[in-house]
Coordinates of C-alpha atoms in Angstrom, one line a residue:
M8 CA -0.1 0.1 0.1
A9 CA 1.1 3.5 -0.5
A10 CA 1.6 6.0 2.3
H11 CA -1.5 7.4 3.7
L12 CA -2.0 11.1 2.3
S13 CA -1.8 14.5 4.3
P14 CA -4.8 15.1 6.4
G15 CA -4.9 18.5 4.8
T16 CA -5.9 22.1 6.5
G17 CA -9.2 21.0 7.3
S18 CA -11.2 20.4 4.3
L19 CA -12.1 16.6 3.6
F20 CA -11.8 17.1 -0.8
D21 CA -12.2 20.7 -2.8
A22 CA -15.3 22.3 -2.3
P23 CA -17.5 23.0 -6.0
T24 CA -18.3 26.5 -4.6
D25 CA -17.0 29.4 -1.5
G26 CA -19.0 28.9 1.4
P27 CA -20.2 26.2 4.1
G28 CA -21.3 23.1 2.9
D29 CA -23.0 20.0 3.7
H30 CA -21.2 16.5 2.9
H31 CA -23.6 13.7 2.9
A32 CA -27.4 13.9 0.9
H33 CA -28.9 12.0 -1.8
V34 CA -31.3 12.0 -4.5
F35 CA -33.6 9.5 -6.2
A36 CA -36.6 8.6 -8.0
A37 CA -39.1 7.0 -6.6
N38 CA -39.7 3.3 -6.4
V39 CA -36.1 2.9 -8.3
A40 CA -33.5 0.2 -7.1
G41 CA -30.5 -1.4 -8.5
T42 CA -29.8 -4.1 -6.5
P43 CA -32.1 -7.4 -6.4
H44 CA -32.8 -7.2 -3.0
P45 CA -33.0 -3.9 -1.6
R46 CA -33.5 -3.2 2.5
Y47 CA -35.8 -0.7 1.6
V48 CA -36.7 1.5 -1.4
P49 CA -38.2 5.3 -1.4
D50 CA -41.5 6.0 -3.5
Y51 CA -41.1 9.4 -3.6
D52 CA -38.9 11.6 -5.7
A53 CA -35.8 13.3 -4.1
T54 CA -35.2 16.4 -6.3
V55 CA -31.8 18.1 -6.8
A56 CA -34.2 21.2 -6.9
E57 CA -35.4 19.6 -3.4
Y58 CA -32.6 19.8 -2.2
F59 CA -31.3 23.0 -3.0
A60 CA -34.1 24.4 -1.2
Q61 CA -33.0 23.0 1.8
L62 CA -29.2 24.1 1.4
D63 CA -30.6 27.6 0.7
M64 CA -33.1 27.5 3.5
H65 CA -29.7 26.5 5.7
G66 CA -27.9 29.4 4.4
L67 CA -25.1 26.5 2.8
S68 CA -23.2 26.9 -0.4
W69 CA -22.9 23.3 -2.2
G70 CA -23.6 19.9 -1.0
T71 CA -22.4 16.6 -1.4
L72 CA -24.3 13.5 -3.6
V73 CA -24.4 10.2 -2.1
Q74 CA -25.2 7.4 -4.0
P75 CA -27.8 5.2 -2.0
S76 CA -27.0 1.5 -1.5
F77 CA -30.5 0.6 -3.2
L78 CA -29.9 2.2 -6.2
G79 CA -25.8 0.0 -6.6
T80 CA -24.1 0.5 -9.1
D81 CA -26.2 2.8 -11.2
N82 CA -24.8 6.0 -10.7
S83 CA -26.7 7.6 -13.6
M84 CA -28.7 10.3 -11.7
L85 CA -25.6 11.0 -9.7
L86 CA -23.4 12.0 -13.1
A87 CA -26.4 13.6 -14.4
A88 CA -26.8 15.8 -11.2
L89 CA -22.5 16.8 -11.1
A90 CA -22.7 17.5 -14.7
D91 CA -26.1 20.0 -14.4
H92 CA -24.7 21.6 -11.4
P93 CA -21.1 21.6 -11.5
D94 CA -20.8 24.7 -9.4
R95 CA -22.7 23.1 -6.3
L96 CA -22.2 19.9 -6.2
R97 CA -19.9 17.1 -5.5
G98 CA -20.0 13.8 -5.2
V99 CA -19.7 10.1 -3.9
A100 CA -20.2 6.6 -5.7
V101 CA -20.7 2.9 -5.2
L102 CA -19.0 0.8 -7.7
D103 CA -18.5 -3.2 -8.2
G104 CA -17.1 -5.2 -5.2
E105 CA -14.8 -7.6 -7.5
D106 CA -13.4 -5.5 -9.7
P107 CA -14.5 -0.7 -9.2
R108 CA -12.6 -0.7 -12.9
R109 CA -16.1 -2.0 -14.1
T110 CA -18.0 0.9 -12.6
C111 CA -15.2 3.3 -13.4
P112 CA -12.8 3.0 -15.8
D113 CA -11.2 5.7 -15.9
I114 CA -10.9 7.9 -12.3
A115 CA -9.9 10.6 -13.9
D116 CA -12.6 11.4 -16.4
W117 CA -14.8 10.7 -13.2
H118 CA -12.9 13.2 -11.1
A119 CA -13.4 15.6 -14.3
R120 CA -17.2 14.9 -13.5
G121 CA -16.4 15.6 -9.6
V122 CA -16.6 12.5 -8.2
R123 CA -14.7 12.8 -5.0
G124 CA -15.1 8.8 -3.1
V125 CA -16.0 5.5 -3.0
R126 CA -18.9 4.8 -0.4
L127 CA -19.2 1.1 0.8
N128 CA -22.5 -0.1 2.9
L129 CA -21.5 -3.0 5.2
L130 CA -25.2 -2.7 7.0
G131 CA -26.2 -6.2 5.7
S132 CA -22.7 -6.7 3.9
T133 CA -19.4 -8.1 4.7
G134 CA -18.1 -5.8 1.9
P135 CA -15.4 -6.3 -0.2
D136 CA -11.8 -7.7 -0.4
L137 CA -9.2 -4.7 -0.7
S138 CA -6.5 -6.8 -0.5
R139 CA -7.7 -7.8 -3.8
P140 CA -5.5 -6.9 -6.6
A141 CA -8.1 -4.4 -8.5
W142 CA -8.6 -3.4 -5.1
Q143 CA -5.1 -2.1 -4.2
T144 CA -4.3 -0.6 -7.4
F145 CA -7.8 1.7 -7.5
L146 CA -7.3 2.2 -4.2
D147 CA -3.7 3.5 -5.1
D148 CA -5.8 5.6 -8.1
M149 CA -8.1 7.2 -5.6
A150 CA -5.1 8.4 -2.8
A151 CA -3.9 10.4 -5.8
H152 CA -6.4 11.8 -7.1
G153 CA -7.4 13.0 -3.3
W154 CA -10.3 10.8 -3.4
H155 CA -11.5 9.1 0.2
L156 CA -13.3 6.1 1.2
E157 CA -16.6 6.6 2.6
L158 CA -18.2 3.5 5.1
Q159 CA -21.4 2.8 7.0
I160 CA -19.9 0.3 9.6
P161 CA -22.4 -1.5 11.8
P162 CA -21.5 -2.8 15.3
E163 CA -20.8 -6.0 14.2
A164 CA -18.0 -5.3 11.7
W165 CA -15.6 -2.9 13.3
A166 CA -13.3 -5.4 14.7
T167 CA -13.1 -6.9 11.1
W168 CA -12.8 -3.3 9.4
V169 CA -10.5 -1.1 11.8
P170 CA -7.4 -2.9 10.8
I171 CA -7.9 -2.6 7.0
L172 CA -8.6 1.0 7.3
A173 CA -5.9 1.6 9.1
D174 CA -4.1 0.8 6.1
V175 CA -5.8 1.7 3.7
P176 CA -3.6 4.8 1.1
C177 CA -6.7 7.2 0.5
R178 CA -8.2 9.1 3.3
V179 CA -11.2 7.7 5.4
V180 CA -14.8 8.8 5.7
I181 CA -17.0 7.1 8.2
D182 CA -20.3 7.8 8.1
H183 CA -22.5 9.0 11.1
L184 CA -20.4 9.1 14.0
G185 CA -19.7 5.2 13.6
L186 CA -23.9 4.2 13.9
P187 CA -22.9 3.8 18.0
E188 CA -25.6 1.8 19.3
S189 CA -26.2 3.6 22.4
V190 CA -24.4 6.0 25.1
D191 CA -22.6 3.4 27.3
A192 CA -21.2 2.4 24.1
V193 CA -19.3 5.4 23.8
P194 CA -16.2 4.9 25.7
G195 CA -14.1 2.3 24.0
H196 CA -15.9 2.6 20.9
P197 CA -13.3 1.4 17.6
L198 CA -14.2 4.7 16.2
L199 CA -11.9 6.7 18.9
A200 CA -9.1 4.8 18.2
L201 CA -9.5 4.8 14.6
A202 CA -10.2 8.5 14.4
V203 CA -7.4 10.0 15.7
L204 CA -5.4 8.5 12.3
P205 CA -3.9 11.2 10.2
H206 CA -6.2 9.5 6.9
V207 CA -9.4 8.7 9.1
W208 CA -12.4 11.9 9.2
V209 CA -16.0 11.2 10.8
K210 CA -19.4 12.6 9.1
A211 CA -21.3 14.2 11.8
S212 CA -24.6 13.2 10.0
G213 CA -28.0 10.9 11.0
S214 CA -28.0 11.3 14.6
Y215 CA -31.3 9.5 14.2
R216 CA -29.4 6.6 13.1
C217 CA -28.0 5.8 16.5
G218 CA -29.2 5.0 20.0
P219 CA -30.9 8.0 22.2
G220 CA -28.3 10.6 23.0
A221 CA -25.6 8.4 21.6
A222 CA -24.9 10.8 18.3
R223 CA -24.3 13.7 20.3
A224 CA -21.5 11.3 23.3
M225 CA -19.7 10.2 20.3
Y226 CA -19.1 13.8 18.9
E227 CA -18.3 15.2 21.9
A228 CA -15.8 12.2 23.0
L229 CA -14.3 12.6 19.1
C230 CA -13.9 16.3 19.4
S231 CA -12.1 15.5 23.3
A232 CA -10.4 13.1 21.6
G233 CA -8.7 16.5 19.7
T234 CA -9.7 15.1 16.0
D235 CA -11.0 18.0 13.6
R236 CA -11.5 15.7 11.2
L237 CA -15.7 16.3 11.1
V238 CA -17.5 17.2 8.5
P239 CA -21.3 17.9 8.6
G240 CA -23.9 16.0 6.6
S241 CA -27.7 16.7 6.6
D242 CA -27.8 12.9 5.3
R243 CA -30.7 14.2 3.6
P244 CA -34.1 13.1 2.9
H245 CA -33.3 10.9 6.0
T246 CA -34.3 7.9 4.0
R247 CA -36.1 5.0 6.5
F248 CA -36.8 8.2 9.0
E249 CA -38.7 10.5 7.1
G250 CA -41.0 13.0 9.0
R251 CA -39.0 11.4 12.2
A252 CA -35.6 12.9 11.5
T253 CA -34.8 14.4 14.9
G254 CA -31.3 17.0 15.0
A255 CA -31.1 16.3 11.1
W256 CA -29.2 20.1 10.7
E257 CA -27.9 20.0 14.4
F258 CA -24.2 19.5 13.0
F259 CA -24.1 22.4 11.5
G260 CA -22.6 25.7 12.9
A261 CA -19.0 26.2 13.6
G262 CA -19.5 22.9 15.9
E263 CA -22.6 24.1 17.6
F264 CA -25.8 21.4 18.3
F265 CA -29.1 23.1 16.9
D266 CA -31.9 22.1 15.3
A267 CA -32.9 23.5 13.0
G268 CA -35.6 20.8 11.8
E269 CA -36.7 20.6 8.1

């Protein structure tokens, strides 16, 4: 593996424009799935126009579209949105687990389109084998282009993935504050040790996906540990938590907690 990238000066990637941004949101069409057995398929549209309205409401200049798991490796809607709005959007794609180049044959081309990362959703999946030669070379290319590897990790997968993520050559981003199940699970949580590594970032997002009070406890524990590689995400439109996504925007605003609602 290549050496880790420099942690930089507080920016996970080059933003499309000046000003504060949102690091995690989704767009999709109603009742569309790209995988054979999705855990959840929304029955409504989540449009770019609606997302921009939310960004404007919260005083944010730009956003990051993350490919939702139910669309699989069909990143066409994400890429189309990036092409239509290069001045306001960046993207994180989902690629083939056996060989990422089957989905993204030219990383420089996708970089020019606005893609800045690759997501692995490990909920209900063991994830790809990153020791495969196809992934080894692709991860090196990701590092060269400043891309990050983004993961949603359930509690039972942490023991397997911590040593893997400690050794990858590119930046690593952990979704939703590591999904702690409870406040009691925060002390000694594997994320606290992983997050001190200079190539690891954490998305302060999706507090409603964590146990009661656990997101805030994890956020404060990470801050106390000294990491400044925390970026806020709205997780809009809050799939599976529509209408009950309390605190969706609470991590915006200079690290202060507030609930601006929808």
